[in-house]
């Protein structure tokens, strides 16, 4: 039987400022991408020049059939130097949001998506809880400028990411900076120290987790006390943790350390954003590699679209608030594989919804092929391909496939 999604179900696609805008020169990642010995495969450079091309990109979102756009505002542009807020940068994002409204696309705004101003990261960054106040000041200033036009807000994207990668055995304890010398070396060149530099993703996972948890809770209240009235939540990185016999205690610990503190905090939020790409398996010895026979994607994890079912169920049960799937997708050069992934992931989501789980929206990651952090431009997550010399956009067959589902608000049998 075909499944009709509830009326008002939100279909969108997502990006993040640093991954698409280009030339985010006051940010910490820009510096780290260019540092000697960097682990970044290549620098972000012009990215896909979304900073200038957002009007046509937002028009394209509507043409493809989507009704919402999740994107981030860039703190490093808005506050490039501590305490100096650029009204031109805030106006830029105001125009972007207005452009969404013009095209009938809901503007869904992430306040922090990985990147921070360089000055912030050199001075403790996300490892220092005293820095939460600096983030709140940015949130307050930004919501004051934009709040009346926002549809949905996310405080921090994947606030638990480093913690989740550590418990899954992908990151070492202490985080990437404990093994990647270039971070500490770069810190020294900029007058900081290896101990003091605290970038998202590369810093100490458990310190980042604790700071971000506090930052989320307090930012939610700051954002809610600004103009406008819209739902606010956090988004979480949730690879489905699966236990083989003997692995149950490891899974319980992994959830307790990287998901539960945020899901418990989310009980006071309007929703929780679930972001799932694959699964991680555990046996009695802890995290395991991919299962033989299951394809491994360019990101290093398994092709496992059904992962979304386990994560949505767990998030809904623990947080007991509506679920927004704020990211789900696949990095692949084979667009037929993307359609296959989407078909299976949506089937998994429909199972949850048929069981009564309150899911309000689905955002495909990503609108366009873009800068995939340490992996550079290798993984192609987009529904739309971009020639980065001419900046021409070309929708892929998967864009039409998913757009048709979004338009009809129905999942075929
Ligand atoms: C994340 C981020 C995105 C990624 C996407 C694909 O999950 O890491 O939110 O910025 O690009 O997830 O890996």
Short mmCIF file of C-alpha atoms and ligand atoms in Angstrom, two decimals:
data_model
loop_
_atom_site.label_atom_id
_atom_site.label_comp_id
_atom_site.label_asym_id
_atom_site.label_seq_id
_atom_site.Cartn_x
_atom_site.Cartn_y
_atom_site.Cartn_z
CA UNK A 1 0.00 0.00 0.00
CA UNK A 2 1.34 3.46 -0.83
CA UNK A 3 1.86 5.58 2.26
CA UNK A 4 0.53 9.13 2.47
CA UNK A 5 2.66 11.31 4.69
CA UNK A 6 0.70 13.52 7.09
CA UNK A 7 -0.48 16.84 5.74
CA UNK A 8 2.16 19.47 6.39
CA UNK A 9 5.03 16.98 6.41
CA UNK A 10 8.13 18.98 5.50
CA UNK A 11 10.34 17.89 2.59
CA UNK A 12 13.64 19.69 2.36
CA UNK A 13 17.29 19.56 1.53
CA UNK A 14 20.23 20.80 3.60
CA UNK A 15 23.59 22.50 3.34
CA UNK A 16 26.03 24.18 5.74
CA UNK A 17 27.65 27.56 5.17
CA UNK A 18 31.29 26.47 5.13
CA UNK A 19 30.59 23.56 2.81
CA UNK A 20 28.91 25.61 0.08
CA UNK A 21 29.54 29.36 0.44
CA UNK A 22 33.26 29.60 -0.30
CA UNK A 23 36.02 31.79 1.12
CA UNK A 24 35.09 31.51 4.77
CA UNK A 25 38.39 33.15 5.58
CA UNK A 26 37.81 34.21 9.19
CA UNK A 27 36.89 30.68 10.28
CA UNK A 28 38.95 28.12 12.15
CA UNK A 29 38.53 25.48 9.45
CA UNK A 30 39.90 27.77 6.75
CA UNK A 31 43.09 28.14 8.78
CA UNK A 32 43.28 24.39 9.51
CA UNK A 33 42.70 23.48 5.85
CA UNK A 34 45.72 25.60 4.89
CA UNK A 35 47.98 24.60 7.80
CA UNK A 36 51.24 22.78 6.95
CA UNK A 37 50.73 19.03 7.28
CA UNK A 38 46.94 19.41 7.27
CA UNK A 39 44.78 16.29 7.24
CA UNK A 40 42.23 18.02 5.01
CA UNK A 41 42.42 16.46 1.58
CA UNK A 42 42.06 19.89 -0.04
CA UNK A 43 40.94 23.36 1.02
CA UNK A 44 37.33 24.52 0.67
CA UNK A 45 38.29 27.45 -1.58
CA UNK A 46 35.39 28.92 -3.55
CA UNK A 47 33.24 25.90 -2.61
CA UNK A 48 30.13 26.15 -4.82
CA UNK A 49 29.91 29.94 -4.42
CA UNK A 50 26.55 29.69 -2.71
CA UNK A 51 27.36 32.96 -0.97
CA UNK A 52 26.64 34.75 -4.25
CA UNK A 53 24.46 32.18 -5.99
CA UNK A 54 21.90 31.54 -3.26
CA UNK A 55 19.02 33.22 -5.17
CA UNK A 56 19.18 30.72 -8.02
CA UNK A 57 19.91 27.84 -5.64
CA UNK A 58 16.83 28.59 -3.55
CA UNK A 59 14.71 28.91 -6.70
CA UNK A 60 16.08 25.51 -7.74
CA UNK A 61 15.04 23.94 -4.42
CA UNK A 62 11.45 24.95 -5.13
CA UNK A 63 11.61 23.82 -8.76
CA UNK A 64 12.83 20.41 -7.69
CA UNK A 65 9.75 20.04 -5.50
CA UNK A 66 11.05 20.74 -2.00
CA UNK A 67 9.33 23.04 0.47
CA UNK A 68 12.12 23.71 2.96
CA UNK A 69 15.80 24.60 3.03
CA UNK A 70 18.03 23.87 6.01
CA UNK A 71 21.18 25.99 5.93
CA UNK A 72 23.52 27.58 8.44
CA UNK A 73 24.49 31.13 9.24
CA UNK A 74 28.25 31.54 9.54
CA UNK A 75 29.42 32.86 12.89
CA UNK A 76 32.88 33.62 11.44
CA UNK A 77 31.31 36.05 8.95
CA UNK A 78 28.91 37.61 11.42
CA UNK A 79 31.52 38.07 14.17
CA UNK A 80 34.91 37.86 12.42
CA UNK A 81 36.62 39.64 15.31
CA UNK A 82 35.45 39.21 18.87
CA UNK A 83 32.67 41.65 19.71
CA UNK A 84 32.43 43.14 16.19
CA UNK A 85 29.17 42.13 14.53
CA UNK A 86 28.92 42.73 10.79
CA UNK A 87 25.54 44.15 9.89
CA UNK A 88 26.31 43.47 6.22
CA UNK A 89 26.79 39.78 7.01
CA UNK A 90 23.59 39.66 9.05
CA UNK A 91 21.78 41.40 6.19
CA UNK A 92 23.14 38.82 3.79
CA UNK A 93 21.45 36.06 5.77
CA UNK A 94 18.31 38.15 6.06
CA UNK A 95 18.18 38.37 2.27
CA UNK A 96 18.69 34.60 2.02
CA UNK A 97 15.81 33.98 4.37
CA UNK A 98 13.64 36.48 2.48
CA UNK A 99 14.51 34.70 -0.75
CA UNK A 100 13.26 31.44 0.80
CA UNK A 101 9.93 33.10 1.62
CA UNK A 102 9.67 34.53 -1.91
CA UNK A 103 9.94 31.02 -3.33
CA UNK A 104 7.63 29.36 -0.84
CA UNK A 105 10.53 27.54 0.83
CA UNK A 106 10.63 27.35 4.64
CA UNK A 107 13.90 28.79 6.00
CA UNK A 108 15.31 26.37 8.58
CA UNK A 109 18.37 27.91 10.16
CA UNK A 110 21.30 26.23 11.90
CA UNK A 111 23.19 28.58 14.22
CA UNK A 112 26.34 26.48 14.39
CA UNK A 113 27.45 23.92 11.83
CA UNK A 114 31.04 22.86 12.65
CA UNK A 115 32.88 26.10 11.90
CA UNK A 116 33.60 28.91 14.37
CA UNK A 117 35.53 32.15 14.17
CA UNK A 118 39.27 31.53 14.36
CA UNK A 119 39.62 33.87 17.38
CA UNK A 120 37.15 31.70 19.32
CA UNK A 121 38.83 28.39 18.53
CA UNK A 122 42.34 29.65 19.31
CA UNK A 123 41.10 30.78 22.72
CA UNK A 124 39.78 27.46 24.02
CA UNK A 125 37.02 27.01 21.45
CA UNK A 126 34.55 24.27 22.28
CA UNK A 127 36.80 22.63 24.84
CA UNK A 128 36.30 25.47 27.32
CA UNK A 129 32.92 25.76 28.97
CA UNK A 130 33.56 29.40 29.82
CA UNK A 131 33.23 30.01 26.07
CA UNK A 132 29.53 29.18 26.04
CA UNK A 133 28.79 32.82 26.83
CA UNK A 134 30.56 33.91 23.65
CA UNK A 135 28.36 31.62 21.60
CA UNK A 136 25.24 32.89 23.36
CA UNK A 137 26.16 36.49 22.56
CA UNK A 138 26.38 35.53 18.88
CA UNK A 139 23.02 33.73 19.05
CA UNK A 140 21.37 36.69 20.73
CA UNK A 141 22.67 39.18 18.16
CA UNK A 142 21.76 36.93 15.24
CA UNK A 143 18.26 36.04 16.33
CA UNK A 144 17.57 39.71 16.98
CA UNK A 145 18.38 40.39 13.29
CA UNK A 146 16.72 37.34 11.74
CA UNK A 147 14.25 35.82 14.18
CA UNK A 148 11.07 37.33 12.77
CA UNK A 149 11.63 35.48 9.47
CA UNK A 150 12.83 32.07 10.71
CA UNK A 151 10.67 28.95 10.34
CA UNK A 152 12.69 26.47 12.40
CA UNK A 153 16.01 26.81 14.23
CA UNK A 154 18.72 24.36 15.22
CA UNK A 155 21.19 25.49 17.86
CA UNK A 156 24.14 23.22 17.06
CA UNK A 157 24.57 20.69 14.28
CA UNK A 158 25.67 17.27 15.49
CA UNK A 159 26.68 18.56 18.88
CA UNK A 160 27.59 14.96 19.74
CA UNK A 161 29.59 14.16 16.60
CA UNK A 162 33.09 13.78 18.03
CA UNK A 163 31.75 11.85 21.02
CA UNK A 164 29.88 9.48 18.75
CA UNK A 165 32.94 8.93 16.56
CA UNK A 166 35.02 8.21 19.65
CA UNK A 167 32.63 5.63 21.10
CA UNK A 168 32.36 4.00 17.67
CA UNK A 169 36.14 3.62 17.62
CA UNK A 170 36.66 5.98 14.67
CA UNK A 171 38.36 8.73 16.71
CA UNK A 172 41.05 8.10 19.36
CA UNK A 173 40.38 9.18 22.95
CA UNK A 174 41.43 12.81 23.12
CA UNK A 175 40.22 13.33 19.60
CA UNK A 176 41.95 13.87 16.29
CA UNK A 177 44.11 16.68 17.64
CA UNK A 178 45.81 14.19 19.97
CA UNK A 179 47.19 12.31 16.98
CA UNK A 180 47.21 14.94 14.23
CA UNK A 181 50.19 17.16 14.99
CA UNK A 182 49.22 19.83 12.46
CA UNK A 183 46.49 21.16 14.76
CA UNK A 184 48.90 21.92 17.58
CA UNK A 185 51.52 23.29 15.19
CA UNK A 186 48.94 25.57 13.61
CA UNK A 187 47.82 26.72 17.05
CA UNK A 188 51.36 27.82 17.87
CA UNK A 189 51.74 29.74 14.61
CA UNK A 190 48.66 31.73 15.57
CA UNK A 191 49.77 32.44 19.12
CA UNK A 192 47.71 29.71 20.79
CA UNK A 193 48.87 26.33 22.13
CA UNK A 194 48.07 22.70 21.32
CA UNK A 195 46.23 22.48 24.65
CA UNK A 196 44.25 25.67 24.19
CA UNK A 197 43.02 25.28 20.60
CA UNK A 198 39.55 23.71 20.70
CA UNK A 199 38.06 23.18 17.25
CA UNK A 200 34.83 21.29 16.72
CA UNK A 201 35.44 17.82 15.23
CA UNK A 202 39.20 17.82 15.91
CA UNK A 203 39.18 18.66 19.63
CA UNK A 204 38.76 16.44 22.70
CA UNK A 205 35.41 14.67 22.11
CA UNK A 206 34.18 14.51 25.70
CA UNK A 207 35.06 18.13 26.42
CA UNK A 208 33.32 19.21 23.22
CA UNK A 209 30.29 17.18 24.21
CA UNK A 210 29.95 18.80 27.62
CA UNK A 211 30.42 22.33 26.33
CA UNK A 212 28.01 21.80 23.49
CA UNK A 213 25.37 20.29 25.71
CA UNK A 214 25.40 23.36 27.91
CA UNK A 215 25.58 25.63 24.85
CA UNK A 216 22.57 23.95 23.28
CA UNK A 217 20.36 24.22 26.35
CA UNK A 218 21.20 27.86 26.97
CA UNK A 219 21.15 28.86 23.27
CA UNK A 220 17.68 27.38 22.94
CA UNK A 221 16.43 29.79 25.58
CA UNK A 222 18.30 32.74 24.07
CA UNK A 223 16.90 32.01 20.61
CA UNK A 224 13.40 31.58 21.98
CA UNK A 225 13.50 34.90 23.76
CA UNK A 226 14.26 36.77 20.51
CA UNK A 227 11.73 37.91 17.92
CA UNK A 228 9.60 35.35 16.09
CA UNK A 229 8.04 32.20 17.40
CA UNK A 230 9.30 28.97 15.93
CA UNK A 231 10.44 25.51 17.04
CA UNK A 232 14.03 25.16 18.28
CA UNK A 233 16.06 21.98 18.68
CA UNK A 234 19.47 20.36 18.39
CA UNK A 235 20.55 17.92 15.68
CA UNK A 236 22.43 14.72 16.50
CA UNK A 237 24.79 12.43 14.62
CA UNK A 238 23.26 8.99 15.04
CA UNK A 239 24.82 6.04 13.28
CA UNK A 240 22.61 3.11 14.23
CA UNK A 241 24.51 1.24 16.95
CA UNK A 242 23.82 -2.48 16.53
CA UNK A 243 24.83 -5.23 18.94
CA UNK A 244 25.97 -8.68 17.92
CA UNK A 245 25.69 -11.28 20.66
CA UNK A 246 27.93 -10.09 23.51
CA UNK A 247 27.99 -6.50 22.24
CA UNK A 248 24.93 -5.23 24.12
CA UNK A 249 26.87 -3.56 26.93
CA UNK A 250 29.06 -1.72 24.41
CA UNK A 251 26.00 -0.43 22.57
CA UNK A 252 24.40 0.69 25.83
CA UNK A 253 27.57 2.54 26.77
CA UNK A 254 27.94 4.12 23.34
CA UNK A 255 24.38 5.43 23.51
CA UNK A 256 24.77 6.61 27.08
CA UNK A 257 27.95 8.54 26.30
CA UNK A 258 27.13 10.08 22.95
CA UNK A 259 23.33 10.25 22.56
CA UNK A 260 21.47 10.13 25.84
CA UNK A 261 22.65 13.40 27.41
CA UNK A 262 21.37 15.26 24.35
CA UNK A 263 18.19 13.23 23.94
CA UNK A 264 17.39 13.79 27.61
CA UNK A 265 17.98 17.53 27.20
CA UNK A 266 15.75 17.44 24.12
CA UNK A 267 12.76 16.56 26.30
CA UNK A 268 12.58 20.30 26.93
CA UNK A 269 13.00 21.14 23.22
CA UNK A 270 10.35 21.39 20.52
CA UNK A 271 11.79 18.46 18.53
CA UNK A 272 15.01 16.58 18.00
CA UNK A 273 16.91 16.41 14.70
CA UNK A 274 18.09 12.92 13.75
CA UNK A 275 20.98 12.62 11.26
CA UNK A 276 21.77 9.12 10.12
CA UNK A 277 23.92 7.74 7.32
CA UNK A 278 24.88 4.20 8.29
CA UNK A 279 25.31 1.81 11.21
CA UNK A 280 28.11 0.74 13.58
CA UNK A 281 28.21 -2.80 14.90
CA UNK A 282 29.62 -3.92 18.25
CA UNK A 283 30.50 -7.36 19.52
CA UNK A 284 31.94 -8.45 22.85
CA UNK A 285 35.24 -6.78 21.96
CA UNK A 286 33.72 -3.42 21.07
CA UNK A 287 33.30 -1.65 17.72
CA UNK A 288 33.67 -3.83 14.63
CA UNK A 289 34.47 -3.05 11.02
CA UNK A 290 32.09 -3.43 8.09
CA UNK A 291 30.39 -6.76 7.56
CA UNK A 292 31.94 -8.79 4.74
CA UNK A 293 29.75 -8.57 1.65
CA UNK A 294 28.19 -5.21 2.55
CA UNK A 295 29.37 -2.43 0.21
CA UNK A 296 31.60 0.19 1.84
CA UNK A 297 31.10 3.78 0.71
CA UNK A 298 33.74 6.41 0.05
CA UNK A 299 33.10 7.71 3.59
CA UNK A 300 34.45 4.43 4.99
CA UNK A 301 31.14 3.16 6.37
CA UNK A 302 28.67 0.60 5.08
CA UNK A 303 25.87 1.17 2.60
CA UNK A 304 23.07 0.60 5.11
CA UNK A 305 19.98 2.72 4.42
CA UNK A 306 17.86 0.87 7.00
CA UNK A 307 19.93 2.49 9.77
CA UNK A 308 17.37 5.28 9.91
CA UNK A 309 14.75 3.05 11.46
CA UNK A 310 16.72 2.20 14.60
CA UNK A 311 17.85 5.77 15.23
CA UNK A 312 14.44 7.36 14.74
CA UNK A 313 12.86 4.81 17.08
CA UNK A 314 15.50 5.31 19.75
CA UNK A 315 15.40 9.12 19.55
CA UNK A 316 11.60 9.21 19.71
CA UNK A 317 11.46 6.85 22.67
CA UNK A 318 14.17 8.63 24.66
CA UNK A 319 13.41 12.28 23.91
CA UNK A 320 9.65 11.88 23.59
CA UNK A 321 9.34 14.92 21.31
CA UNK A 322 8.61 15.08 17.55
CA UNK A 323 11.39 13.91 15.25
CA UNK A 324 12.77 15.88 12.32
CA UNK A 325 15.09 13.90 10.08
CA UNK A 326 17.43 16.83 9.53
CA UNK A 327 19.99 14.87 7.49
CA UNK A 328 20.02 11.57 5.66
CA UNK A 329 21.76 10.76 2.41
CA UNK A 330 24.70 9.15 0.68
CA UNK A 331 28.03 10.20 -0.80
CA UNK A 332 28.41 8.33 -4.06
CA UNK A 333 29.35 8.91 -7.69
CA UNK A 334 26.65 6.39 -8.68
CA UNK A 335 23.35 8.25 -8.70
CA UNK A 336 21.37 5.02 -9.16
CA UNK A 337 22.85 3.89 -5.84
CA UNK A 338 21.58 7.15 -4.31
CA UNK A 339 18.04 6.42 -5.48
CA UNK A 340 18.31 2.91 -4.11
CA UNK A 341 19.54 4.33 -0.78
CA UNK A 342 16.72 6.84 -0.64
CA UNK A 343 14.06 4.28 -1.48
CA UNK A 344 15.22 2.00 1.32
CA UNK A 345 15.79 4.77 3.87
CA UNK A 346 12.31 6.20 3.26
CA UNK A 347 10.79 2.73 3.52
CA UNK A 348 12.47 2.46 6.95
CA UNK A 349 11.10 5.85 7.95
CA UNK A 350 7.60 4.91 6.79
CA UNK A 351 7.74 1.83 9.04
CA UNK A 352 8.38 4.09 12.03
CA UNK A 353 5.56 6.40 11.02
CA UNK A 354 3.08 3.58 10.47
CA UNK A 355 3.87 2.61 14.05
CA UNK A 356 2.77 6.04 15.17
CA UNK A 357 6.12 7.79 15.65
CA UNK A 358 5.64 11.52 15.20
CA UNK A 359 8.06 12.47 12.40
CA UNK A 360 7.51 15.98 11.04
CA UNK A 361 9.99 16.30 8.20
CA UNK A 362 12.75 14.83 6.09
CA UNK A 363 15.79 16.73 4.77
CA UNK A 364 18.07 15.12 2.23
CA UNK A 365 21.78 15.84 2.72
CA UNK A 366 22.71 17.59 0.51
CA UNK A 367 21.25 19.92 -2.08
CA UNK A 368 24.52 20.05 -4.03
CA UNK A 369 27.84 18.26 -4.12
CA UNK A 370 30.00 20.21 -1.70
CA UNK A 371 33.01 20.37 0.62
CA UNK A 372 32.91 17.25 2.75
CA UNK A 373 35.29 18.44 5.50
CA UNK A 374 38.42 16.25 5.80
CA UNK A 375 37.39 14.38 2.64
CA UNK A 376 37.37 17.54 0.52
CA UNK A 377 35.29 17.37 -2.64
CA UNK A 378 35.63 13.58 -3.06
CA UNK A 379 32.28 12.36 -1.67
CA UNK A 380 29.35 13.51 -3.77
CA UNK A 381 26.30 13.82 -1.51
CA UNK A 382 24.35 16.20 -3.77
CA UNK A 383 21.07 15.85 -5.59
CA UNK A 384 22.64 18.43 -7.87
CA UNK A 385 26.12 18.23 -9.43
CA UNK A 386 28.23 21.35 -9.67
CA UNK A 387 31.02 22.13 -12.11
CA UNK A 388 33.24 24.11 -9.75
CA UNK A 389 35.02 25.94 -12.58
CA UNK A 390 31.91 27.38 -14.18
CA UNK A 391 29.71 26.91 -11.08
CA UNK A 392 27.01 25.44 -13.31
CA UNK A 393 24.42 23.34 -11.49
CA UNK A 394 23.01 20.13 -12.97
CA UNK A 395 20.27 18.23 -11.15
CA UNK A 396 20.81 14.47 -11.07
CA UNK A 397 18.06 11.87 -11.68
CA UNK A 398 17.86 11.40 -7.88
CA UNK A 399 16.72 15.02 -7.55
CA UNK A 400 13.74 14.30 -9.80
CA UNK A 401 13.05 11.03 -8.04
CA UNK A 402 13.00 12.52 -4.55
CA UNK A 403 11.33 15.74 -5.71
CA UNK A 404 8.43 13.69 -7.09
CA UNK A 405 7.94 12.02 -3.71
CA UNK A 406 8.08 15.41 -2.00
CA UNK A 407 5.48 16.87 -4.37
CA UNK A 408 3.07 13.99 -3.98
CA UNK A 409 3.78 13.61 -0.23
CA UNK A 410 3.35 9.91 -0.84
CA UNK A 411 5.70 6.96 -0.67
CA UNK A 412 4.84 4.51 -3.48
CA UNK A 413 4.21 0.90 -2.64
C1 LIG B 1 27.78 15.81 9.16
C2 LIG B 1 27.34 17.13 8.77
C3 LIG B 1 27.39 17.37 7.31
C4 LIG B 1 28.09 16.33 6.47
C5 LIG B 1 27.19 15.17 6.15
C6 LIG B 1 27.82 14.13 5.27
O1 LIG B 1 26.94 14.96 9.39
O2 LIG B 1 28.97 15.57 9.23
O3 LIG B 1 26.16 17.60 9.31
O4 LIG B 1 28.09 18.57 7.32
O5 LIG B 1 28.52 16.90 5.29
O6 LIG B 1 26.81 14.54 7.32
O7 LIG B 1 28.85 13.46 5.91
#
